[in-house]
Every structure is written in structure tokens, then in C-alpha cells.
Amino acid sequence: MLVIVDYDAGNLRSVLRACEHEGIPACISADPQEIMDADRLIFPGVGSAESAVDTLHARGLDKAMRDFFATGKPMLGICLGSQIVLQKSEEGHRDCLGLVEGVVEKFDLADKTLKVPHIGWNEVEILRPHPLLSRIESGDEFYFVHSYFTRPANAEDVYGVTDYGGRFCSMLGHKNLFATQFHLEKSGKKGLSILAEFGVWDGCV
Amino acid sequence: MLSKRIIACLDVREGQLAKSVKFVDTRDIGDPIAKAKEYYEDGLDELVFYDITASSDKRDIMLDVVEAVAAQVYIPFSVGGGIRTVEDANRLLWAGAEKINVNSAAVLRPELISECAYAIGNQNVVLSMDIKQVKVSDTIPSGYEVVINGGRTPMGLDALAWALQGEALGAGELVVNSIDADGTKAGYEINLTRMIAEAVSIPVIASGGAGKPEHLLAVLTEGKADAALVASMLHFGEYTVSGLKQWLHEHGVKVRLKYA
């Protein structure tokens, strides 16, 4: 069973609905044991990194997610869920899960006509192939809503970038983990295709 | 680079799609769920539903509409109309809406914006403003006044001041709806839209008056809007979402074209 991790960070039901639409059996859980027993894991999220990290910690889910990652089973982070896998976030200066080396920074754009948060549809440029991106090509657009972005330390963890007053990492991957800054569950058929591929991914790159 | 968004607005009354002219004469024109699906398939970027159901005891019908749309449409959508409390907002989010739109109730009680922003996040709170052009005065220095109750009640509140206050209270986006232009199909209120878009640092969605593709082009360029709301242009089959986007693309506006 695919488990969607409940850490009080946003509309989990929209991800659940998208899974149902793609024919992927899924449930929502905040129980560390259920999470460890899952075949695959999605951690969506909107809101702030500080409250998300605090909730994960309070529920013992940070350890569960680290242990799950170590099993090699597939994991997918969405939006805020893509940020909490790094080591540190500027938002609330929190230590995050540390599954991927790197940090989360706030947009500080030289072009002051660009608005923050970055809201709307924007293009991705794919830097390296990944099983989840088999139906995606550079130039495809996805729906973003965020003020912070990830900066993985290792270039090989960056799978895609997006331009908003400069290029930022919009898709990252490390071993059995993949994560998108955009809301793939709100990005039409292109977004749903990533979810569908995740539903059958074996976690190997 | 960020694309300009085309947002379809569906007025829903007791579960049926309605279209108003100058906010008074409304008639029912079909099934909002079928329309939403059709526009989604054709490349729409976002949806807004306004519940214009008059009697409060029939408002739960809207929750069913939201549930049905959320099961079929995988783009952001917001719902407005009759939201007076955080509880109202949460019910709509739980049913599947991405964002909520507040309007009259926020004018009467501005804390509603900050309460919703705290509860569901700034990015999910859209402040919708109905605005009428008036004579410049000490109370209305911009010459644009906020009105409520579908345009019938002037509030003695300056539209520019209200936009800035709304942003400060935590609204994540603004809908600038010109009551003068609404339903005329004569074009958006460009001056009003630009004035507000230049003053705030959150996205501005232009609303009211769309009749031709040229109107969208004007408001997305000269008007500096981040998104354009359309209704009757699409609802009566005169234009299609993909056709409008292709036309805008050919006229130099960055829009999302690949969606299949």
C-alpha cells in the first residue's frame, strides 16, 4: 500500500484523490509503524517548514521516514515535502530530515518586479533522465506555490531546474527518493503522469 | 519564466452554472461540473467557482459540486461566495478546493482575511474585490470605490487602500473585479487593474469585461495582471480555452500550451 504521510501540512486529500484517479491504492497515515510497513511513501505539503518539522518530530515521524529511506523503498516528496528532506531550512532555521545533502533558501530576487511567493505555471528543464520523468520533457509546465527553494549540495541530485529570476532546483532525486517543488497533483495530466510512474517505480535509478 | 494564467469563472446557483450581466440579471446555463471538466481537458490553468445561491439552506449543494470537480479536475481551483468564517473556508478545502475567495464578508469584517490566512495559509486566501469608478474625493482618492452585495452597496472604502490592506492582512492573491465592466464584453478596466497590480506585491487577477482575445492581451500586458478571468466568452462556446491561449501565444504572451 502507498501511504501518504500526515504531518498536518496541507491538503492530503488532493494527493489521495490524484492517486485514486491514477488507480494507485493509497491511504493517509500518521502512524510510524504503518509508515514503515508501506510499499511506497508520499509526503506532500504546504505551509511552513518549521511547523512541518516540529510536527514530524512530535509524532516520531522523522525517525520513521529516515528508517523508511534506508530500506530503499520508493519515496516521493511534493512542494514543502521536497524541502524537508534536505539538511537545513532557512525558514525558521530548522534542521530537516537530512536525507539529501543541501539546504533550503528563500527567494531573494534581484528583479523586484518578480513577486514572491512564486505562484503559477512555470517550465522545467530536465537535467538528467529519471524513471519518474519518462513522460515529461523540458519545457513542460507545472503549478508552483512557494517562497523557498531547495539547493542540493551535489549537482547529481538535481534532476530539473526552473527559471524565476534565476534558475532554481525544481526536481531533486537521491537514490530511492524523488521530490518536486511544484504541485504535481495540481499540474494537470503532466503532473499526474509523474504520480502514475511513481506508482510502479521500484526505487532504482 | 512564469506563464500568464487563464482562469475560468463559474457562477453556481443551487448547483447550476449561471451567468450574470452587471451582477443583476442571472440565468442558468448548464452543469458546472461538466464545464469544469471540459475546460480542464482543453488546457485551462485554474478555475474559480462563485456560489451565488441566495438561500443559505441550499449552500451544501456547493460542497457536492466541489467534491465532484475535485475528483476530475487536477488544476488549482478556488471557491467563493458566502464564506464568513474559517469554518466555512475549511469545509470547502476539505471538499477539495485549493483556495478560498473572500469578498463582502471581508469588507464588513477585515479580520476574516487574517483568520483564514492563519488557518489555511496566505497562499490559499484570495481577496476578491468588486469595484466601481466614482468621482475622486477625500474618502476615495483613487477614484475607485469598493462595493458589496453584488455591486449594490457602496462602502465608502477606497479600492487601492483596500487592496493594500488586504495584502497586509495576509491575502495571497487579489481578484480585481470591475462592476462597471462586468458583463459588458467591452474589455477589462485596464487603469484600475494596473493601478492595483503596480501597488501590491501579490498576484493580481483581472476580472470583468472580457469579450474578445484582445481584451485579455491588453489586461495581461498594459494592465499588468498576472491572470485573466473569463466567463461568458467560454460558457457560450464563442471561444475555447486552447484557442484563446494559442491566440495569446501568437501575440507574444507567455501561456502554458502543452497540457495533453
Coordinates of C-alpha atoms in Angstrom, one line a residue:
Chain A
M1 CA 0.0 0.0 0.0
L2 CA 1.1 3.5 -0.7
V3 CA 1.0 5.7 2.4
I4 CA 0.6 9.5 2.3
V5 CA 2.3 10.9 5.4
D6 CA 0.0 13.1 7.6
Y7 CA 2.1 15.8 9.3
D8 CA -0.6 18.5 9.3
A9 CA 0.9 20.1 6.2
G10 CA -1.8 20.8 3.7
N11 CA -4.4 19.1 1.7
L12 CA -3.5 15.5 1.8
R13 CA -6.9 14.6 0.3
S14 CA -6.0 16.2 -3.1
V15 CA -3.0 13.9 -3.3
L16 CA -5.1 10.9 -2.2
R17 CA -7.7 11.8 -4.9
A18 CA -5.0 12.0 -7.6
C19 CA -3.7 8.6 -6.5
E20 CA -7.2 7.2 -6.8
H21 CA -7.6 8.8 -10.2
E22 CA -4.4 7.0 -11.3
G23 CA -5.6 3.7 -9.9
I24 CA -3.0 3.6 -7.1
P25 CA -4.3 2.2 -3.8
A26 CA -3.4 4.7 -1.1
C27 CA -4.2 5.8 2.4
I28 CA -3.3 8.6 4.7
S29 CA -1.4 7.8 8.0
A30 CA 0.4 9.5 10.8
D31 CA 1.4 6.1 12.4
P32 CA 5.2 5.4 12.4
Q33 CA 4.6 1.6 12.1
E34 CA 2.1 1.9 9.2
I35 CA 4.7 4.2 7.5
M36 CA 7.5 1.6 8.0
D37 CA 5.2 -1.1 6.6
A38 CA 4.2 0.9 3.5
D39 CA 5.4 -0.2 0.0
R40 CA 5.9 3.4 -1.0
L41 CA 5.6 6.8 0.6
I42 CA 4.4 10.3 -0.4
F43 CA 4.9 13.3 1.7
P44 CA 3.0 16.3 0.3
G45 CA 2.9 19.6 2.0
V46 CA 2.0 23.3 2.0
G47 CA 2.7 25.6 4.9
S48 CA 5.9 26.4 6.7
A49 CA 9.0 24.2 7.2
E50 CA 9.2 25.0 10.8
S51 CA 5.8 23.7 11.8
A52 CA 6.2 20.7 9.5
V53 CA 9.5 19.7 11.0
D54 CA 8.2 20.3 14.5
T55 CA 5.1 18.1 13.8
L56 CA 7.2 15.3 12.3
H57 CA 9.4 15.3 15.4
A58 CA 6.4 15.4 17.8
R59 CA 4.8 12.4 16.1
G60 CA 8.1 10.4 15.8
L61 CA 7.7 10.5 12.0
D62 CA 11.2 12.0 11.3
K63 CA 12.8 8.7 12.5
A64 CA 10.2 6.6 10.6
M65 CA 10.9 8.5 7.4
R66 CA 14.7 8.1 7.8
D67 CA 14.3 4.4 8.5
F68 CA 12.0 4.1 5.5
F69 CA 14.5 5.8 3.3
A70 CA 17.2 3.4 4.4
T71 CA 15.1 0.4 3.3
G72 CA 15.4 1.6 -0.3
K73 CA 11.6 1.7 -0.9
P74 CA 10.3 4.5 -3.2
M75 CA 9.6 7.9 -1.6
L76 CA 8.1 11.0 -3.3
G77 CA 8.1 14.5 -1.8
I78 CA 5.9 17.3 -3.0
C79 CA 6.4 21.0 -2.5
L80 CA 7.2 21.5 1.2
G81 CA 7.8 17.7 1.2
S82 CA 10.7 18.3 -1.2
Q83 CA 12.2 20.8 1.2
I84 CA 12.1 18.8 4.4
V85 CA 14.4 16.1 3.0
L86 CA 17.4 18.4 3.0
Q87 CA 19.6 19.1 5.9
K88 CA 18.5 22.6 6.9
S89 CA 15.9 25.2 6.0
E90 CA 16.3 29.0 6.3
E91 CA 12.6 29.0 7.2
G92 CA 12.5 29.0 11.0
H93 CA 16.2 27.8 10.9
R94 CA 15.1 24.2 11.3
D95 CA 17.2 21.1 11.0
C96 CA 15.3 18.9 8.4
L97 CA 15.5 15.2 7.7
G98 CA 18.9 15.3 6.1
L99 CA 18.2 12.5 3.6
V100 CA 19.8 14.7 0.9
E101 CA 22.8 17.0 1.4
G102 CA 21.9 20.6 0.9
V103 CA 19.8 23.5 2.2
V104 CA 16.6 25.3 1.7
E105 CA 16.8 29.0 0.9
K106 CA 14.3 31.9 0.5
F107 CA 13.9 33.6 -2.9
D108 CA 16.0 36.8 -2.8
L109 CA 15.5 38.1 -6.3
A110 CA 17.3 41.0 -7.9
D111 CA 14.4 41.7 -10.2
K112 CA 12.0 43.3 -7.7
T113 CA 9.1 43.2 -10.2
L114 CA 9.0 39.4 -9.7
K115 CA 6.6 38.5 -7.0
V116 CA 7.3 36.2 -4.0
P117 CA 5.7 33.7 -3.5
H118 CA 6.3 32.3 -6.9
I119 CA 2.7 31.4 -7.9
G120 CA 1.6 29.9 -11.2
W121 CA 2.6 27.7 -14.0
N122 CA 6.3 27.6 -15.0
E123 CA 8.5 25.4 -17.1
V124 CA 11.0 22.8 -16.0
E125 CA 14.3 22.0 -17.7
I126 CA 15.3 18.3 -17.3
L127 CA 19.0 18.0 -16.5
R128 CA 19.2 14.2 -16.3
P129 CA 16.7 11.3 -17.0
H130 CA 14.8 9.7 -14.3
P131 CA 12.2 6.8 -14.4
L132 CA 9.5 9.1 -13.0
L133 CA 10.1 11.6 -15.8
S134 CA 9.6 9.2 -18.7
R135 CA 6.5 11.1 -20.0
I136 CA 7.9 14.6 -19.3
E137 CA 10.1 16.7 -21.5
S138 CA 11.9 20.0 -21.0
G139 CA 9.5 22.9 -21.5
D140 CA 6.6 21.2 -19.8
E141 CA 4.9 23.4 -17.2
F142 CA 3.8 22.7 -13.7
Y143 CA 2.0 24.6 -10.9
F144 CA 4.1 26.2 -8.3
V145 CA 3.3 28.0 -5.0
H146 CA 6.3 28.6 -2.8
S147 CA 8.7 31.2 -1.3
Y148 CA 11.6 28.9 -0.5
F149 CA 13.5 26.5 -2.8
T150 CA 16.0 23.7 -2.4
R151 CA 19.7 23.8 -3.1
P152 CA 21.1 20.3 -3.1
A153 CA 24.8 20.2 -2.4
N154 CA 25.6 17.7 -5.1
A155 CA 24.8 18.5 -8.7
E156 CA 23.9 14.9 -9.5
D157 CA 20.9 15.2 -7.1
V158 CA 19.4 18.0 -9.3
Y159 CA 17.1 16.5 -11.9
G160 CA 15.3 19.6 -13.1
V161 CA 15.5 23.4 -12.8
T162 CA 13.1 26.2 -13.3
D163 CA 13.8 29.8 -14.1
Y164 CA 12.3 32.5 -11.9
G165 CA 14.7 35.4 -11.7
G166 CA 17.5 32.8 -12.0
R167 CA 17.4 29.0 -12.1
F168 CA 16.4 27.0 -9.0
C169 CA 16.2 23.3 -8.4
S170 CA 12.6 22.2 -9.1
M171 CA 13.1 18.4 -9.1
L172 CA 15.6 16.6 -7.0
G173 CA 16.4 12.9 -6.5
H174 CA 18.7 10.8 -4.4
K175 CA 18.7 7.0 -4.5
N176 CA 15.1 5.8 -3.8
L177 CA 13.8 9.4 -3.2
F178 CA 12.4 11.8 -5.7
A179 CA 10.8 15.2 -5.0
T180 CA 9.2 18.1 -6.9
Q181 CA 8.9 21.7 -5.8
F182 CA 5.7 22.0 -7.9
H183 CA 2.3 20.5 -7.0
L184 CA 2.2 17.6 -9.4
E185 CA -1.3 16.8 -8.1
K186 CA -2.4 20.2 -9.4
S187 CA -0.4 20.2 -12.6
G188 CA -2.9 18.5 -15.0
K189 CA -2.0 15.4 -16.9
K190 CA 1.7 16.1 -17.0
G191 CA 1.8 16.1 -13.2
L192 CA -0.4 13.0 -12.9
S193 CA 2.0 11.1 -15.2
I194 CA 4.8 11.6 -12.6
L195 CA 2.5 10.2 -10.0
A196 CA 1.5 7.2 -12.2
E197 CA 5.2 6.4 -12.8
F198 CA 5.8 6.6 -9.1
G199 CA 3.1 4.1 -8.5
V200 CA 5.1 1.5 -10.4
W201 CA 8.7 2.7 -9.6
D202 CA 11.0 0.1 -7.9
G203 CA 13.1 2.9 -6.3
C204 CA 16.1 2.2 -8.5
V205 CA 17.6 4.9 -10.8
Chain B
M1 CA 9.5 32.2 -16.9
L2 CA 6.1 32.3 -15.3
S3 CA 3.1 31.9 -17.6
K4 CA 0.1 34.2 -17.5
R5 CA -2.9 32.3 -16.3
I6 CA -6.3 31.9 -17.9
I7 CA -8.9 31.3 -15.2
A8 CA -12.4 30.4 -15.9
C9 CA -15.0 31.7 -13.6
L10 CA -18.2 29.7 -13.0
D11 CA -21.1 31.3 -11.1
V12 CA -23.0 28.5 -9.5
R13 CA -26.5 28.8 -8.2
E14 CA -28.1 25.8 -6.4
G15 CA -25.7 23.6 -8.3
Q16 CA -26.3 25.1 -11.7
L17 CA -24.0 27.2 -13.8
A18 CA -25.3 30.8 -14.1
K19 CA -24.1 33.9 -15.8
S20 CA -24.9 37.4 -14.7
V21 CA -24.9 40.7 -16.6
K22 CA -23.9 43.7 -14.5
F23 CA -24.4 41.5 -11.5
V24 CA -28.2 41.6 -11.6
D25 CA -29.9 39.6 -14.2
T26 CA -28.7 36.0 -13.9
R27 CA -29.8 32.9 -15.9
D28 CA -28.8 29.3 -15.6
I29 CA -26.7 27.9 -18.4
G30 CA -25.8 24.4 -17.5
D31 CA -23.8 21.9 -15.4
P32 CA -20.7 23.4 -13.8
I33 CA -19.0 20.0 -13.3
A34 CA -19.2 19.1 -17.0
K35 CA -18.0 22.6 -17.9
A36 CA -15.1 22.4 -15.5
K37 CA -14.0 19.1 -16.9
E38 CA -14.3 20.3 -20.5
Y39 CA -12.1 23.4 -19.8
Y40 CA -9.6 21.3 -17.9
E41 CA -9.2 18.9 -20.8
D42 CA -8.8 21.9 -23.1
G43 CA -5.8 23.4 -21.1
L44 CA -7.4 25.7 -18.6
D45 CA -4.9 26.9 -15.9
E46 CA -7.2 27.4 -13.0
L47 CA -10.9 27.5 -12.0
V48 CA -12.9 29.8 -9.8
F49 CA -16.4 28.9 -8.6
Y50 CA -18.6 31.6 -7.0
D51 CA -21.6 30.3 -5.1
I52 CA -24.4 32.7 -5.8
T53 CA -27.0 30.6 -4.1
A54 CA -29.3 33.1 -2.4
S55 CA -30.7 30.9 0.4
S56 CA -28.2 29.6 3.0
D57 CA -30.0 26.3 3.5
K58 CA -29.1 25.3 -0.1
R59 CA -25.4 26.1 0.3
D60 CA -24.4 22.5 1.0
I61 CA -25.1 21.8 -2.7
M62 CA -21.9 23.7 -3.4
L63 CA -19.9 21.2 -1.3
D64 CA -21.1 18.4 -3.6
V65 CA -20.1 20.3 -6.7
V66 CA -16.7 20.9 -5.2
E67 CA -16.3 17.2 -4.3
A68 CA -17.3 16.2 -7.8
V69 CA -15.0 18.7 -9.5
A70 CA -12.0 17.8 -7.3
A71 CA -12.3 14.1 -8.3
Q72 CA -12.0 15.0 -12.0
V73 CA -10.0 18.2 -12.4
Y74 CA -6.3 18.3 -11.4
I75 CA -5.6 22.0 -11.6
P76 CA -5.9 24.6 -8.8
F77 CA -9.4 25.8 -8.1
S78 CA -10.9 28.2 -5.7
V79 CA -14.3 28.7 -4.3
G80 CA -16.0 31.9 -3.2
G81 CA -19.4 33.1 -2.1
G82 CA -20.8 33.1 1.4
I83 CA -17.6 32.5 3.2
R84 CA -17.9 34.3 6.6
T85 CA -15.8 32.1 8.9
V86 CA -12.7 30.0 9.0
E87 CA -15.1 27.0 9.4
D88 CA -16.8 27.9 6.0
A89 CA -13.3 28.0 4.4
N90 CA -12.2 24.7 6.0
R91 CA -15.3 22.9 4.7
L92 CA -14.6 24.0 1.2
L93 CA -10.9 23.0 1.4
W94 CA -11.9 19.6 2.9
A95 CA -14.3 19.1 0.0
G96 CA -11.4 19.6 -2.4
A97 CA -11.0 23.3 -3.2
E98 CA -7.4 24.6 -3.3
K99 CA -8.1 28.2 -2.3
I100 CA -11.0 30.2 -1.0
N101 CA -12.2 33.6 -2.1
V102 CA -13.5 36.1 0.3
N103 CA -15.3 39.3 -0.7
S104 CA -18.2 41.1 1.1
A105 CA -17.7 39.4 4.4
A106 CA -14.1 40.5 4.5
V107 CA -15.1 44.1 3.7
L108 CA -17.5 44.0 6.7
R109 CA -15.0 42.3 8.9
P110 CA -11.4 42.5 7.6
E111 CA -10.0 40.2 10.3
L112 CA -11.6 37.4 8.3
I113 CA -8.6 37.6 5.9
S114 CA -6.1 37.2 8.7
E115 CA -8.0 34.5 10.4
C116 CA -8.2 32.5 7.1
A117 CA -4.6 33.2 6.3
Y118 CA -3.5 31.9 9.7
A119 CA -5.7 28.8 9.4
I120 CA -5.1 27.7 5.8
G121 CA -2.0 29.7 4.7
N122 CA -1.8 33.1 2.9
Q123 CA -1.3 31.4 -0.5
N124 CA -4.8 29.8 -0.2
V125 CA -6.6 33.0 0.6
V126 CA -7.8 35.1 -2.4
L127 CA -9.4 38.5 -1.7
S128 CA -12.0 39.3 -4.3
M129 CA -12.9 43.0 -4.7
D130 CA -15.9 44.4 -6.5
I131 CA -15.0 47.9 -7.6
K132 CA -16.9 50.8 -9.1
Q133 CA -15.4 54.0 -10.6
V134 CA -16.5 57.2 -8.7
K135 CA -15.5 60.8 -8.5
V136 CA -12.2 61.4 -6.8
S137 CA -12.8 62.6 -3.3
D138 CA -11.1 62.8 0.1
T139 CA -12.5 59.4 1.1
I140 CA -11.9 57.8 -2.4
P141 CA -8.6 59.4 -3.6
S142 CA -8.1 56.7 -6.2
G143 CA -11.5 57.3 -7.8
Y144 CA -12.4 53.7 -7.4
E145 CA -14.7 52.5 -4.6
V146 CA -15.3 49.1 -3.1
V147 CA -18.9 47.9 -3.3
I148 CA -20.6 44.8 -1.9
N149 CA -23.8 42.8 -2.3
G150 CA -23.2 42.2 -6.0
G151 CA -22.4 45.9 -6.6
R152 CA -25.5 47.4 -4.9
T153 CA -23.9 48.7 -1.8
P154 CA -21.1 51.3 -1.9
M155 CA -18.8 51.1 1.1
G156 CA -17.1 54.5 1.2
L157 CA -13.8 52.5 1.0
D158 CA -11.1 53.3 -1.5
A159 CA -10.2 50.3 -3.7
L160 CA -6.5 50.9 -3.7
A161 CA -6.4 51.3 0.1
W162 CA -8.4 48.1 0.5
A163 CA -6.1 46.2 -1.8
L164 CA -3.1 47.2 0.2
Q165 CA -4.9 46.4 3.5
G166 CA -5.9 43.0 2.2
E167 CA -2.4 42.2 1.3
A168 CA -1.2 43.3 4.7
L169 CA -3.8 41.1 6.4
G170 CA -2.5 38.1 4.6
A171 CA -4.3 37.7 1.3
G172 CA -2.2 35.7 -1.2
E173 CA -3.8 36.9 -4.4
L174 CA -6.3 39.6 -5.4
V175 CA -9.2 39.5 -7.8
V176 CA -9.9 42.9 -9.2
N177 CA -13.4 42.9 -10.5
S178 CA -14.8 45.9 -12.2
I179 CA -18.6 46.2 -11.7
D180 CA -18.6 48.8 -14.5
A181 CA -17.1 46.4 -17.0
D182 CA -18.7 43.2 -15.7
G183 CA -20.9 41.6 -18.3
T184 CA -20.4 44.3 -20.9
K185 CA -17.9 42.3 -23.0
A186 CA -16.3 45.7 -23.8
G187 CA -12.9 44.9 -22.2
Y188 CA -11.3 44.8 -18.7
E189 CA -10.9 48.0 -16.7
I190 CA -7.2 48.4 -17.6
N191 CA -6.4 51.5 -15.5
L192 CA -7.9 50.0 -12.3
T193 CA -6.1 46.7 -12.8
R194 CA -2.7 48.3 -13.5
M195 CA -3.1 50.7 -10.5
I196 CA -3.6 47.8 -8.1
A197 CA -1.1 45.5 -9.8
E198 CA 1.6 48.1 -9.5
A199 CA 0.8 48.8 -5.9
V200 CA 0.8 45.3 -4.4
S201 CA 3.4 42.5 -4.4
I202 CA 0.9 39.6 -4.7
P203 CA -0.5 38.3 -7.9
V204 CA -3.5 40.2 -9.4
I205 CA -6.3 38.5 -11.3
A206 CA -8.2 40.8 -13.6
S207 CA -12.0 40.3 -13.8
G208 CA -15.0 41.7 -15.6
G209 CA -15.5 42.7 -19.2
A210 CA -13.8 40.1 -21.2
G211 CA -15.4 39.7 -24.6
K212 CA -12.5 39.3 -27.1
P213 CA -9.0 37.9 -27.1
E214 CA -7.7 41.5 -27.5
H215 CA -9.1 42.3 -24.1
L216 CA -7.1 39.5 -22.4
L217 CA -4.0 40.7 -24.3
A218 CA -4.5 44.3 -23.1
V219 CA -5.0 43.4 -19.4
L220 CA -2.1 40.9 -19.3
T221 CA 0.3 43.5 -20.8
E222 CA -0.8 47.1 -20.3
G223 CA -2.9 46.1 -17.3
K224 CA 0.0 44.2 -15.7
A225 CA -2.3 41.4 -14.5
D226 CA -0.9 38.0 -13.7
A227 CA -4.0 36.2 -14.7
A228 CA -7.2 37.0 -16.6
L229 CA -10.6 35.7 -15.5
V230 CA -13.0 34.7 -18.3
A231 CA -16.6 33.6 -18.2
S232 CA -19.2 34.1 -20.9
M233 CA -16.5 34.1 -23.6
L234 CA -16.1 30.4 -22.9
H235 CA -19.5 29.4 -21.4
F236 CA -21.5 30.2 -24.6
G237 CA -19.0 28.4 -26.8
E238 CA -17.8 31.5 -28.6
Y239 CA -14.2 30.8 -27.7
T240 CA -12.3 27.8 -26.4
V241 CA -9.5 27.8 -23.8
S242 CA -7.0 26.3 -26.2
G243 CA -8.0 28.8 -28.9
L244 CA -7.6 31.8 -26.6
K245 CA -4.2 30.5 -25.4
Q246 CA -2.9 29.9 -28.9
W247 CA -4.0 33.4 -29.9
L248 CA -2.3 35.0 -26.8
H249 CA 0.9 33.0 -27.6
E250 CA 0.9 34.3 -31.2
H251 CA 0.6 37.8 -29.8
G252 CA 3.7 37.4 -27.5
V253 CA 2.1 36.4 -24.2
K254 CA 3.7 33.5 -22.4
V255 CA 1.0 31.0 -21.7
R256 CA 1.0 27.2 -20.9
L257 CA 0.4 25.4 -24.2
K258 CA 1.4 21.8 -23.6
Y259 CA -1.1 20.1 -21.4
A260 CA -2.1 16.8 -23.0

